[in-house]
Tab-separated table of C-alpha atoms in Angstrom:
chain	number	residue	atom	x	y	z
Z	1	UNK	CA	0.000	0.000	0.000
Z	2	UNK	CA	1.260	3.121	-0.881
Z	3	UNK	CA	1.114	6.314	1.614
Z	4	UNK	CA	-1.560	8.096	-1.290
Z	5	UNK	CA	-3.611	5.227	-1.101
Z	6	UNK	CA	-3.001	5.342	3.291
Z	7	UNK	CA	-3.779	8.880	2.867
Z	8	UNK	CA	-7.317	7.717	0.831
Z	9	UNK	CA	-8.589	5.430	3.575
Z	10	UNK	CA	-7.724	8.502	6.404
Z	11	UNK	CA	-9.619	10.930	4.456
Z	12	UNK	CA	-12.369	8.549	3.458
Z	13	UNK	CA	-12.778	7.708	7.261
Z	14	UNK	CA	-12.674	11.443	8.266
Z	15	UNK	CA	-15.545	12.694	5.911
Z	16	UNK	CA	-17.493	9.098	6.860
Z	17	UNK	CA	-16.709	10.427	10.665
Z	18	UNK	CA	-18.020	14.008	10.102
Z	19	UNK	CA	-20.931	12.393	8.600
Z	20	UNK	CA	-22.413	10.254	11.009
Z	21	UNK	CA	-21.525	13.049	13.655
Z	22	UNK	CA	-23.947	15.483	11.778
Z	23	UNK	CA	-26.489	13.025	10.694
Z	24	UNK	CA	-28.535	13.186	14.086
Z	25	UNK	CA	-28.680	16.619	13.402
Z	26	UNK	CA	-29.770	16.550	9.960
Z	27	UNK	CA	-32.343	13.904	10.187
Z	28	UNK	CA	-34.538	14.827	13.646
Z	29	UNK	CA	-33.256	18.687	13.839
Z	30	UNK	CA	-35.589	21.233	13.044
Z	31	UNK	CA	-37.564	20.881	9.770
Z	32	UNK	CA	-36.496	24.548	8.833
Z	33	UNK	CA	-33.097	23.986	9.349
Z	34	UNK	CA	-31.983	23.075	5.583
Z	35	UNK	CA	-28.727	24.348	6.328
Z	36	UNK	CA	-27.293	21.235	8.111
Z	37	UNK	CA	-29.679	18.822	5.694
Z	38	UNK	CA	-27.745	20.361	2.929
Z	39	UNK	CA	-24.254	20.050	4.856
Z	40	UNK	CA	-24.753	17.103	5.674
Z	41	UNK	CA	-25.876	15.695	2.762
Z	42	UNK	CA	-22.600	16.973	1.172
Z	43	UNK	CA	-20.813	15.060	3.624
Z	44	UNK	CA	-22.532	11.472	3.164
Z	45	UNK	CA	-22.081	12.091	-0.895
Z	46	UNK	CA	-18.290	12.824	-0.501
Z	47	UNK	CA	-18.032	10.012	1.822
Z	48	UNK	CA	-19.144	7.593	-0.580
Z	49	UNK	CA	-17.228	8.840	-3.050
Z	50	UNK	CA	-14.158	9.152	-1.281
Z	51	UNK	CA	-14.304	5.236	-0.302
Z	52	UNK	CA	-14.922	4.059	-3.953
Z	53	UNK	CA	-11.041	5.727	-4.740
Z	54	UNK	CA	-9.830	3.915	-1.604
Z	55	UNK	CA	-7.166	0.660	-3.157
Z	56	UNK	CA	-9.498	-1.974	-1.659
Z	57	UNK	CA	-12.589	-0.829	-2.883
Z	58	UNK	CA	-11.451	0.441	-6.251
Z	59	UNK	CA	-9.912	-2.389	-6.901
Z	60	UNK	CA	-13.294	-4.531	-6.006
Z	61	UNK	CA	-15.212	-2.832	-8.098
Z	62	UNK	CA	-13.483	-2.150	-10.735
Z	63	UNK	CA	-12.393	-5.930	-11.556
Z	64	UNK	CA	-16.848	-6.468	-10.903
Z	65	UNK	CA	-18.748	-7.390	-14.020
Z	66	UNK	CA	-18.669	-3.913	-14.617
Z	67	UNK	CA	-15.615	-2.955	-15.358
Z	68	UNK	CA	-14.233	-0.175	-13.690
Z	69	UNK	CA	-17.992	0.714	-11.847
Z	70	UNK	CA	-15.931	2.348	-9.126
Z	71	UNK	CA	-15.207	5.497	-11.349
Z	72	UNK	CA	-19.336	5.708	-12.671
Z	73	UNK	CA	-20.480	5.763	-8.776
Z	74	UNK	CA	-17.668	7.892	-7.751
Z	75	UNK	CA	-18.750	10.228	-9.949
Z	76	UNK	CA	-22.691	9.567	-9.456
Z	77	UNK	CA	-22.155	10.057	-5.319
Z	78	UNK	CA	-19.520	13.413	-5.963
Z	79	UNK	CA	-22.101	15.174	-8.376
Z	80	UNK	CA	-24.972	14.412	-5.962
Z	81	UNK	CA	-22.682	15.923	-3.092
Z	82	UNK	CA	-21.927	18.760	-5.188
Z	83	UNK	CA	-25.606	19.782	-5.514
Z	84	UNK	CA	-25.652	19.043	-1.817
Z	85	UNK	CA	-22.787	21.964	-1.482
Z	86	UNK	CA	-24.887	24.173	-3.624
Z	87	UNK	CA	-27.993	24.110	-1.935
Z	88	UNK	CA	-25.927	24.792	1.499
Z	89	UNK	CA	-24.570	27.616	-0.409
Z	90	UNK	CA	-27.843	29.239	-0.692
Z	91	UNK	CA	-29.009	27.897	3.559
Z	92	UNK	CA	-26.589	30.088	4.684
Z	93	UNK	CA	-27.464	33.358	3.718
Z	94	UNK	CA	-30.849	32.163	5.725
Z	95	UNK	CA	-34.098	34.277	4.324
Z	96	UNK	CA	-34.720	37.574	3.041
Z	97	UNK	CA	-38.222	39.510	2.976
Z	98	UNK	CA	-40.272	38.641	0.121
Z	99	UNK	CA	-40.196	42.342	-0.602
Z	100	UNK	CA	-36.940	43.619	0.710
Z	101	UNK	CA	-33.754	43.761	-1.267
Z	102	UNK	CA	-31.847	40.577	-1.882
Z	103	UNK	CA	-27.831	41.419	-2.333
Z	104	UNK	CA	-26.634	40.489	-5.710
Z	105	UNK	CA	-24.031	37.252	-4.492
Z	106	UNK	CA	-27.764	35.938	-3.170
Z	107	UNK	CA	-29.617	36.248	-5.757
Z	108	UNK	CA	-26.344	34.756	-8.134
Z	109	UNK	CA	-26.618	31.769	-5.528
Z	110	UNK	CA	-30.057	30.748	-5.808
Z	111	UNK	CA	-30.018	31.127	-9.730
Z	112	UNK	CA	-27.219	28.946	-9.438
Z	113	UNK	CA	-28.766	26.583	-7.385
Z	114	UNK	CA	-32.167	25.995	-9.734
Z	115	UNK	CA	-30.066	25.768	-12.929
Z	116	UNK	CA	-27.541	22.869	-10.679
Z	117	UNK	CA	-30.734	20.790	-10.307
Z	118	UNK	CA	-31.211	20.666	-14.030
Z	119	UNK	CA	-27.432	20.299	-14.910
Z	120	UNK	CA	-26.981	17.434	-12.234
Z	121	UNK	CA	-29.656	15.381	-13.847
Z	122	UNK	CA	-28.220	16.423	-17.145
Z	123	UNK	CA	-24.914	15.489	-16.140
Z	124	UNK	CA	-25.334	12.085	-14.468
Z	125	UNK	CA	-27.718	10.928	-17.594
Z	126	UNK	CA	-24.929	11.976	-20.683
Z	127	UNK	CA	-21.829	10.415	-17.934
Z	128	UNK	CA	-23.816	7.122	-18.157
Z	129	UNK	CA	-24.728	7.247	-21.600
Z	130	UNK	CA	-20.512	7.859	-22.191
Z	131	UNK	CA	-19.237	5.528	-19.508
Z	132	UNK	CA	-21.245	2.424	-21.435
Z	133	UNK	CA	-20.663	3.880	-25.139
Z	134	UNK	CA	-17.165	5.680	-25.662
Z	135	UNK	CA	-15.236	5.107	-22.554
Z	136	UNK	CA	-12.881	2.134	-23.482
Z	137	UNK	CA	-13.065	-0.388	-20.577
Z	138	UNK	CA	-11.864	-3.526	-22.363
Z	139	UNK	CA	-9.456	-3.820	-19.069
Z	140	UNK	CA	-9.812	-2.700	-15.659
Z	141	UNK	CA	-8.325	0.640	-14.804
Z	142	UNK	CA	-6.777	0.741	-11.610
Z	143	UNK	CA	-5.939	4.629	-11.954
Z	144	UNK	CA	-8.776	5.924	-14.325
Z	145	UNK	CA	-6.953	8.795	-15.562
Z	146	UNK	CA	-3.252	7.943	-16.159
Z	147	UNK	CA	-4.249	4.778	-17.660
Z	148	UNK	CA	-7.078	6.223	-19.885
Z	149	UNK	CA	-4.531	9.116	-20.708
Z	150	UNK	CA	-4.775	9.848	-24.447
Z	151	UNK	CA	-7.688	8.072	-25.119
Z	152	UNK	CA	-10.498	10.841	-26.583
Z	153	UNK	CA	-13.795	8.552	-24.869
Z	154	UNK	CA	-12.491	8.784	-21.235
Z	155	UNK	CA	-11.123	12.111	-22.264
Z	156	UNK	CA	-14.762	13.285	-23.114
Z	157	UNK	CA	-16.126	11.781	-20.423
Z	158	UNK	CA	-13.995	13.028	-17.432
Z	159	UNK	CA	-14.492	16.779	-18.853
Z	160	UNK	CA	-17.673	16.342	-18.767
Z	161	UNK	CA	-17.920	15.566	-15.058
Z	162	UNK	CA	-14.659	18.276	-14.877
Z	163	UNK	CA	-16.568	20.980	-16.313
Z	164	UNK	CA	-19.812	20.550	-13.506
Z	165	UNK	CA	-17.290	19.924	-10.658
Z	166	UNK	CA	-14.979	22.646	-11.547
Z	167	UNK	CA	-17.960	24.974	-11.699
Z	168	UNK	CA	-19.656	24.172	-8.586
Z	169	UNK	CA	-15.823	24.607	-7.092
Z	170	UNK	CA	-15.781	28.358	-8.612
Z	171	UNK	CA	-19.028	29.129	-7.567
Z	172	UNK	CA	-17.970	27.623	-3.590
Z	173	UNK	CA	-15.153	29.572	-3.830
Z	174	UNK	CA	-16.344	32.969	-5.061
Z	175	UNK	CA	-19.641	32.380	-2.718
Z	176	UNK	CA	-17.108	31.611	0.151
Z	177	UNK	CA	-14.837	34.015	-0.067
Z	178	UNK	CA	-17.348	36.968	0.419
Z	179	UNK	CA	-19.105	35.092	3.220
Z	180	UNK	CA	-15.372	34.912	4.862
Z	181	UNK	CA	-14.715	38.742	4.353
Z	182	UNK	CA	-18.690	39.323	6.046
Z	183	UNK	CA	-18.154	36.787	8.894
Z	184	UNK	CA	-18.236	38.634	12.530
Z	185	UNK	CA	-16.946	35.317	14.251
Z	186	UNK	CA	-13.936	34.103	14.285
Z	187	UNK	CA	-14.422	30.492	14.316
Z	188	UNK	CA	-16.987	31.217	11.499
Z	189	UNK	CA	-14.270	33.185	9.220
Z	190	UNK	CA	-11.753	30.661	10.129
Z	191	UNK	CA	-14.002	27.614	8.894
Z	192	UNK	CA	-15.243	29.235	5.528
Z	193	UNK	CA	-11.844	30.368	5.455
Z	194	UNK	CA	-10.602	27.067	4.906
Z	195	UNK	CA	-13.398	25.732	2.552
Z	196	UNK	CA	-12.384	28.359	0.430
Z	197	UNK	CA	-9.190	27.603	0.174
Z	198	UNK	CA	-10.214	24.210	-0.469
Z	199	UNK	CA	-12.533	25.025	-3.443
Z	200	UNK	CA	-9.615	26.927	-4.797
Z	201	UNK	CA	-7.751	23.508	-4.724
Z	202	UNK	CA	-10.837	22.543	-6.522
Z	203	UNK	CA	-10.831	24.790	-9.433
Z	204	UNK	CA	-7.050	24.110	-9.677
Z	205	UNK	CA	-7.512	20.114	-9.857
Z	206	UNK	CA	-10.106	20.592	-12.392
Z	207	UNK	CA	-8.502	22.429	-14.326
Z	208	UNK	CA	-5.180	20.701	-14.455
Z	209	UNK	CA	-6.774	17.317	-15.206
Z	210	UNK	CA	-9.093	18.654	-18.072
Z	211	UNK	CA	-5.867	20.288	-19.798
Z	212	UNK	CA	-3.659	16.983	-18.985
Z	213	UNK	CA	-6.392	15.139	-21.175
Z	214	UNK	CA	-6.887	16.872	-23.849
Z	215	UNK	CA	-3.114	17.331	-24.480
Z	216	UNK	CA	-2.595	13.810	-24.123
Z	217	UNK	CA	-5.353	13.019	-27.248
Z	218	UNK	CA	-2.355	15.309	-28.806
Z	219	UNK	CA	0.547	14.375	-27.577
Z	220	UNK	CA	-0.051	10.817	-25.426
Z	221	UNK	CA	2.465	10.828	-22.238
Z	222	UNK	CA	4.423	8.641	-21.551
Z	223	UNK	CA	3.258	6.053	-18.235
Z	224	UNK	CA	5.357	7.153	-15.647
Z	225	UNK	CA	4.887	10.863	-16.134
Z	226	UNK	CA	0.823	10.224	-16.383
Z	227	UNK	CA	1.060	8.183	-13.242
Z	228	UNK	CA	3.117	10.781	-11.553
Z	229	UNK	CA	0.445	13.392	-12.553
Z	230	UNK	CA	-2.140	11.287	-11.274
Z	231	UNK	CA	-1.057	11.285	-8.286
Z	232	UNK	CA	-0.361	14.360	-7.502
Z	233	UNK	CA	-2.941	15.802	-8.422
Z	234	UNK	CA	-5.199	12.989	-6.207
Z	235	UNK	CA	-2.900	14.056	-3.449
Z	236	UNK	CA	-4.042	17.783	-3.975
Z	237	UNK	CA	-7.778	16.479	-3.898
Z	238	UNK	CA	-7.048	14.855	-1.109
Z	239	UNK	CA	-5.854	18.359	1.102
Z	240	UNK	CA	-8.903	19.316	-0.822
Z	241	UNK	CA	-11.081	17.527	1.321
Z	242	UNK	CA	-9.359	17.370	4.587
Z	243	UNK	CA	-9.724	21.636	4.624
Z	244	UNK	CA	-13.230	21.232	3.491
Z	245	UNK	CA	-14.054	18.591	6.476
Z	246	UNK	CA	-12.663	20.354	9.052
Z	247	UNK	CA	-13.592	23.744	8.021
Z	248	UNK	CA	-16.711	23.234	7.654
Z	249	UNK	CA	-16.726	21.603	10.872
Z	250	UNK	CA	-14.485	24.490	13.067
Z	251	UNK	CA	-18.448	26.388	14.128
Z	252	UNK	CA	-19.478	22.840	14.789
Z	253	UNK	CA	-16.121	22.312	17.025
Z	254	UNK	CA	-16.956	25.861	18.829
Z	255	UNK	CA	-20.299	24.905	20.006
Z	256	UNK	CA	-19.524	22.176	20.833
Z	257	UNK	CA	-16.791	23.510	22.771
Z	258	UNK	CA	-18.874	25.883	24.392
Z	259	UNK	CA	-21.757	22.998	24.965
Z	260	UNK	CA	-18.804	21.653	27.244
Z	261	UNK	CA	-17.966	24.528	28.943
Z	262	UNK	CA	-21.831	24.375	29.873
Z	263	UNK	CA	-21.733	20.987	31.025
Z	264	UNK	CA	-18.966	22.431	33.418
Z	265	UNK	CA	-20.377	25.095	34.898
Z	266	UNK	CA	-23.022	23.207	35.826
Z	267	UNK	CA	-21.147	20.189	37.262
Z	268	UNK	CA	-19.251	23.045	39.167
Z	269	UNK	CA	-22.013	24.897	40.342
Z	270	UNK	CA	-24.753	22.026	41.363
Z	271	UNK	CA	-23.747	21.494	44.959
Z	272	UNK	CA	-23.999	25.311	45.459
Z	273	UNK	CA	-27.415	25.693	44.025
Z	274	UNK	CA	-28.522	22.386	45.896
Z	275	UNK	CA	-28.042	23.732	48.887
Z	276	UNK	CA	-29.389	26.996	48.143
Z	277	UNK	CA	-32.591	25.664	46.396
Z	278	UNK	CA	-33.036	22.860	49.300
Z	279	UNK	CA	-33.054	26.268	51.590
Z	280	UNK	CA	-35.470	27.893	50.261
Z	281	UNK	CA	-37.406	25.556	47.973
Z	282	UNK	CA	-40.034	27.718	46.256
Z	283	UNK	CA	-37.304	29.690	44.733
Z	284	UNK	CA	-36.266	27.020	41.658
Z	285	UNK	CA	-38.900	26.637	38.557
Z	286	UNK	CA	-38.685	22.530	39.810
Z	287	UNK	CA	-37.315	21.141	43.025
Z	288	UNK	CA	-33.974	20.361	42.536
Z	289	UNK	CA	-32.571	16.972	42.168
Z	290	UNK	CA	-28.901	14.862	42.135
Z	291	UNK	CA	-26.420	16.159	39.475
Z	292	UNK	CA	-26.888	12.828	37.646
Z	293	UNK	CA	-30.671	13.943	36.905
Z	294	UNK	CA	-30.325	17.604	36.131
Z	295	UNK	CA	-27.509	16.422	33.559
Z	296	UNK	CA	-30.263	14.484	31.975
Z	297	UNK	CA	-32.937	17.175	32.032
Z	298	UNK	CA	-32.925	17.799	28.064
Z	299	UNK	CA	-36.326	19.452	28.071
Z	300	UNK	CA	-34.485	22.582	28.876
Z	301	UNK	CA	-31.156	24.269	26.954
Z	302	UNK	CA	-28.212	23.788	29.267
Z	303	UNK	CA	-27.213	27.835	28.697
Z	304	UNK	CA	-30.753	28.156	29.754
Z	305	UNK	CA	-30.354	26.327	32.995
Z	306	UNK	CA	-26.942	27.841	33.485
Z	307	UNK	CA	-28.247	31.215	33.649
Z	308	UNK	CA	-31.137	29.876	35.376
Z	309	UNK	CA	-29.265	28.722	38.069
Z	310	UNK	CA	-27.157	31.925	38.528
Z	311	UNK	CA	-30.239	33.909	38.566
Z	312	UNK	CA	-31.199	30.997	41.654
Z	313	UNK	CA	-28.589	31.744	43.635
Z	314	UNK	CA	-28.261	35.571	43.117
Z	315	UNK	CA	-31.844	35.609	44.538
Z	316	UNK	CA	-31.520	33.057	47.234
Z	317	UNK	CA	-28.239	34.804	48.761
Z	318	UNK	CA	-30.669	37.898	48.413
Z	319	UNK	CA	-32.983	36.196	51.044
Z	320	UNK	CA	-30.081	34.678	52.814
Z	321	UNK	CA	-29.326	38.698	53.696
Z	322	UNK	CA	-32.325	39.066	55.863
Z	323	UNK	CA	-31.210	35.885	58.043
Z	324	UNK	CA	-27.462	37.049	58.159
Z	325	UNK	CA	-25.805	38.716	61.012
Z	326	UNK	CA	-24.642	42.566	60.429
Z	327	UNK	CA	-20.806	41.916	60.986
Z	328	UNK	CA	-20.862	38.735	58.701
Z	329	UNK	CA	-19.251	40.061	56.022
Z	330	UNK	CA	-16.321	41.296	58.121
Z	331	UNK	CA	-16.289	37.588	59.753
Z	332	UNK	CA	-16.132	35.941	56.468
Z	333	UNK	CA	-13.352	38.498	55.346
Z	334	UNK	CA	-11.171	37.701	58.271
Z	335	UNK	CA	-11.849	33.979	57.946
Z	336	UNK	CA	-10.997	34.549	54.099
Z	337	UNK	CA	-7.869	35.983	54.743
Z	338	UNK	CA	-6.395	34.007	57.306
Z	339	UNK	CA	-6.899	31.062	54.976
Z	340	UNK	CA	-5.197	32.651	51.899
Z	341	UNK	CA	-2.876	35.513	50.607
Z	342	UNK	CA	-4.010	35.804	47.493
Z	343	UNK	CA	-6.370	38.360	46.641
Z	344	UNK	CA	-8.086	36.415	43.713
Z	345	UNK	CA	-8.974	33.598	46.179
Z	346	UNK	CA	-9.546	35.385	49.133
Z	347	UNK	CA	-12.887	37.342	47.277
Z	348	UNK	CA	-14.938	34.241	46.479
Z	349	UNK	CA	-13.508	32.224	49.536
Z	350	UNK	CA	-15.158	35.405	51.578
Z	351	UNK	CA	-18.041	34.927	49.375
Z	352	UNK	CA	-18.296	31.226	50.444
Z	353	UNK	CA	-17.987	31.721	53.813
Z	354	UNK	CA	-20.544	34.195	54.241
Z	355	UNK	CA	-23.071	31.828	51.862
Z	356	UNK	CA	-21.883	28.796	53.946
Z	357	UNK	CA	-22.373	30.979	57.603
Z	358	UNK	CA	-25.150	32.585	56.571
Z	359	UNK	CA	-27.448	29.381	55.697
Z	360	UNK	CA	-26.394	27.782	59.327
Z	361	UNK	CA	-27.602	31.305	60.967
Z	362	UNK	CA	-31.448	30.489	58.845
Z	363	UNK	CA	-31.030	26.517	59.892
Z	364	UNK	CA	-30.568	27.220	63.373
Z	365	UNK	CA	-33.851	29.407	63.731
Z	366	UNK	CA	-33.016	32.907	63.399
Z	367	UNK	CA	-35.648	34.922	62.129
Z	368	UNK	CA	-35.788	37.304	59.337
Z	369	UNK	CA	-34.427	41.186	59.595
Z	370	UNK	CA	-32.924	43.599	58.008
Z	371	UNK	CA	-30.524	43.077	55.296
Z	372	UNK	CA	-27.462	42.831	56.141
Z	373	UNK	CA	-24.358	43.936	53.845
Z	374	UNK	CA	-23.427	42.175	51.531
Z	375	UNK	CA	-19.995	41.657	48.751
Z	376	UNK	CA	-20.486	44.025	46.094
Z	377	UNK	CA	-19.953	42.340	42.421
Z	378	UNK	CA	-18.374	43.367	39.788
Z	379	UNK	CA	-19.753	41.097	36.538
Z	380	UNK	CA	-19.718	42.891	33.272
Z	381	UNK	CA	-22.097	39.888	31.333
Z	382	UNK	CA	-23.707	36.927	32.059
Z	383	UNK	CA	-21.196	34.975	31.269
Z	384	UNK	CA	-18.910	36.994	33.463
Z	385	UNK	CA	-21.513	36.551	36.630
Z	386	UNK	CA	-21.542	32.320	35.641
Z	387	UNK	CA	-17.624	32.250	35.856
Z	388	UNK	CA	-18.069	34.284	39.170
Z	389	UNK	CA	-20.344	32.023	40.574
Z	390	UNK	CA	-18.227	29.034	39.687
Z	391	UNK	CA	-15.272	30.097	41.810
Z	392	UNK	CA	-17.764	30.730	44.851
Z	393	UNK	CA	-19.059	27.403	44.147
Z	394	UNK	CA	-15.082	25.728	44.066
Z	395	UNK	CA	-14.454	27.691	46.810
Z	396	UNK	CA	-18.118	26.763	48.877
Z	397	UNK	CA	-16.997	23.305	48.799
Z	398	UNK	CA	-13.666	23.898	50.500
Z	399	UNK	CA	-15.345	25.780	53.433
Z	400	UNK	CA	-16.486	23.011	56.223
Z	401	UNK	CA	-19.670	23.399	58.210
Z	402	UNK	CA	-17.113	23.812	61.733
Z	403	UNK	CA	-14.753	26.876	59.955
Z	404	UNK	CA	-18.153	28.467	59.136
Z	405	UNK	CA	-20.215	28.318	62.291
Z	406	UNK	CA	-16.480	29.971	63.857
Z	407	UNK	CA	-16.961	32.545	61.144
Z	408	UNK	CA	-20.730	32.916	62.636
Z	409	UNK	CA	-20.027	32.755	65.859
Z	410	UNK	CA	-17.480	35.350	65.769
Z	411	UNK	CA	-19.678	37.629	63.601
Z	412	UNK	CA	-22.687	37.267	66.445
Z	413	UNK	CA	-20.503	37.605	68.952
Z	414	UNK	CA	-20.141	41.390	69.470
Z	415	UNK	CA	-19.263	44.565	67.341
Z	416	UNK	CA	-16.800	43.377	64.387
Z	417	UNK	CA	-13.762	44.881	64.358
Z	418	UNK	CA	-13.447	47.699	61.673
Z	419	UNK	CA	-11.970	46.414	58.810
Z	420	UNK	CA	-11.981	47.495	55.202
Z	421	UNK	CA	-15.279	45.418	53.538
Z	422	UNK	CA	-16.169	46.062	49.972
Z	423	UNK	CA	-18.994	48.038	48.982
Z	424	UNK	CA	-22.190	46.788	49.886
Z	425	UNK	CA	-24.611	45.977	46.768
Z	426	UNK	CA	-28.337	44.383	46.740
Z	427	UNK	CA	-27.059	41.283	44.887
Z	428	UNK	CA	-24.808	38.189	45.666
């Protein structure tokens, strides 16, 4: 086995890879979302494709009792993945008003999309119609091209499929390339980023195989140099593909990325809002329950419960003011400090001990007051207030139930010492 034909079977199992990853998505996601239908679709297509040039499978099929079939459903699957590409083309620049102005690149991309519907059909009916007329096959072909190389049917009949694919691949790449300039994300410009460049690759492999043919009707090459040709240029195709795959899967990486970050938070924050929520149980939208089972709570969006669950325990450490004692802050401070010297600990380890205090002052019977004073925050976003709340949390769980009733005994105890607190604020 060569390291091209290695290189096949890693690229062919990458695009199968992508594609069962996004086929949940594209099958039982929303019936609007044509977008990753379309993406997907592309995918499975280029899959197919992409295992019918792998050594094994080529040479299968090729030796069948149809000689060389590999090449006629290569290019059947490609040119139905290629109107796949197309119709994505058009799903991301999502709707305009019926009335409203449509930008020109739009408008160019659905135009191209009805007439690709027409040309595919075209295409895959006059490829057949060649393959079984004009196309020499007397012996199997193990590299189409190189062997076929000066041979005016297989010539004909690879331009053919040359001229759709290197079309599609201009129109990807002209399409792409403005949506890259427009993109506001990164992770967005960096993924059409590289499916541009890979259509580029496109244009250029077209290209250079349509001109190889034609000047070998001329001029035939001799074998080495048109299997050296071959495979370089299949080794281009092949970078092709790998950009395309992973570009078009970088968004998918990022929220998925940030899907885990989720996951996190929550993991991190669950024993704080337990105990919160199990204090004062008519605050949460449903009782709480174990990690295990909010995990599995899809009925709701895990950003959705993220921010749910800040919003919990802002309002519960609210309430927990009216149970606190006046000088807790200053206690929890103290008890803050003594435990570390670092400033960037020492804030949500006070926060924790005055949470932590402050809910054994409510379980032990004291009744509601006035509210006491309380850290003042400093979150510029949500997301800001989450990653807040998530060192409390770390630092909630290193604070024991004995260190805390100290910190409440000392802050009940008499006047607190005066001591520098941070400003007081109405949330937690």
């Amino acid at each position: 086995m060569t390291p091209l034909d290695l290189a096949g079977y890693l690229i062919a199992g990458l695009m199968t890879a992508v594609a069962l990853w996004r086929m949940p998505a594209a099958l039982w996601g929303d019936e609007e979302d044509r977008r990753r239908r379309a993406l997907w679709g592309c995918y499975a297509g280029f899959a197919l494709a992409l295992w019918t040039k792998t050594e094994a499978v080529r040479i299968g099929l090729n030796n069948s009792a149809v000689t060389d079939l590999a090449v006629l459903i290569k290019h059947y699957t490609a040119t139905v993945a290629i109107l796949a590409i197309l119709s994505y083309i058009v799903a991301i620049y999502g709707s305009y008003p019926e009335e409203g102005a449509v930008p020109r690149h739009v408008r160019f991309a659905r135009l191209v999309q009805k007439l690709a519907a027409k040309a595919s059909v075209a295409t895959l009916v006059l490829l057949t119609v060649l393959f079984f007329t004009v196309v020499d096959r007397s012996q199997p072909s193990d590299r189409f091209v190189s062997d076929h190389a000066g041979e005016w049917g297989a010539t004909l009949y690879m331009s053919v499929f040359y001229l759709y694919l290197g079309a599609a691949s201009a129109v990807c790449a002209f399409q792409w390339a403005l949506a890259t300039l427009d993109a506001r994300r990164r992770h967005l410009r960096i993924g059409l980023g590289m499916m541009t460049f890979a259509m580029f690759i496109g244009v250029g492999y077209t290209v250079s195989r349509t001109l190889f043919l034609w000047i070998s009707v001329v001029d035939e090459p001799s074998e080495e140099f048109a299997l050296r040709f071959d495979q370089i240029t299949e080794a281009a195709q092949l970078v092709l593909f790998a950009f395309f795959a992973l570009g078009a899967s970088v968004p998918a990486f990022a929220a998925g990325a940030r899907r885990a970050r989720l996951w996190r938070a929550q993991v991190r924050l669950h024993a704080l809002w337990y105990e919160l929520m199990a204090a004062f149980p008519d605050q949460p939208f449903d009782p709480p329950a174990s990690l295990a089972r909010e995990l599995t709570r899809f009925n709701v969006p895990a950003d959705l419960r993220v921010d749910r669950w800040a919003a919990d325990i802002a309002d519960a450490a609210e309430k927990l003011r009216h149970y606190a004692p006046e000088g807790l802050l200053d206690s929890a401070a103290r008890a803050a400090a003594r435990d570390t010297d670092d400033p960037r600990r020492a804030e949500p380890l006070t926060d924790a001990y005055w949470i932590r205090a402050a809910l054994l002052a409510k379980e032990s019977g004291a009744s509601a007051g006035g509210a006491a004073p309380v850290a003042a925050q400093h979150a510029a976003d949500q997301d800001g207030e989450v990653a807040r709340l998530v060192r409390v949390a770390a630092a909630y769980r290193s604070v024991g139930e004995e260190p805390a009733r100290a910190v409440l005994t000392a802050a009940t105890a008499g006047p607190a010492r005066m001591t520098p607190t941070r400003t007081t604020e109405t949330s937690a």
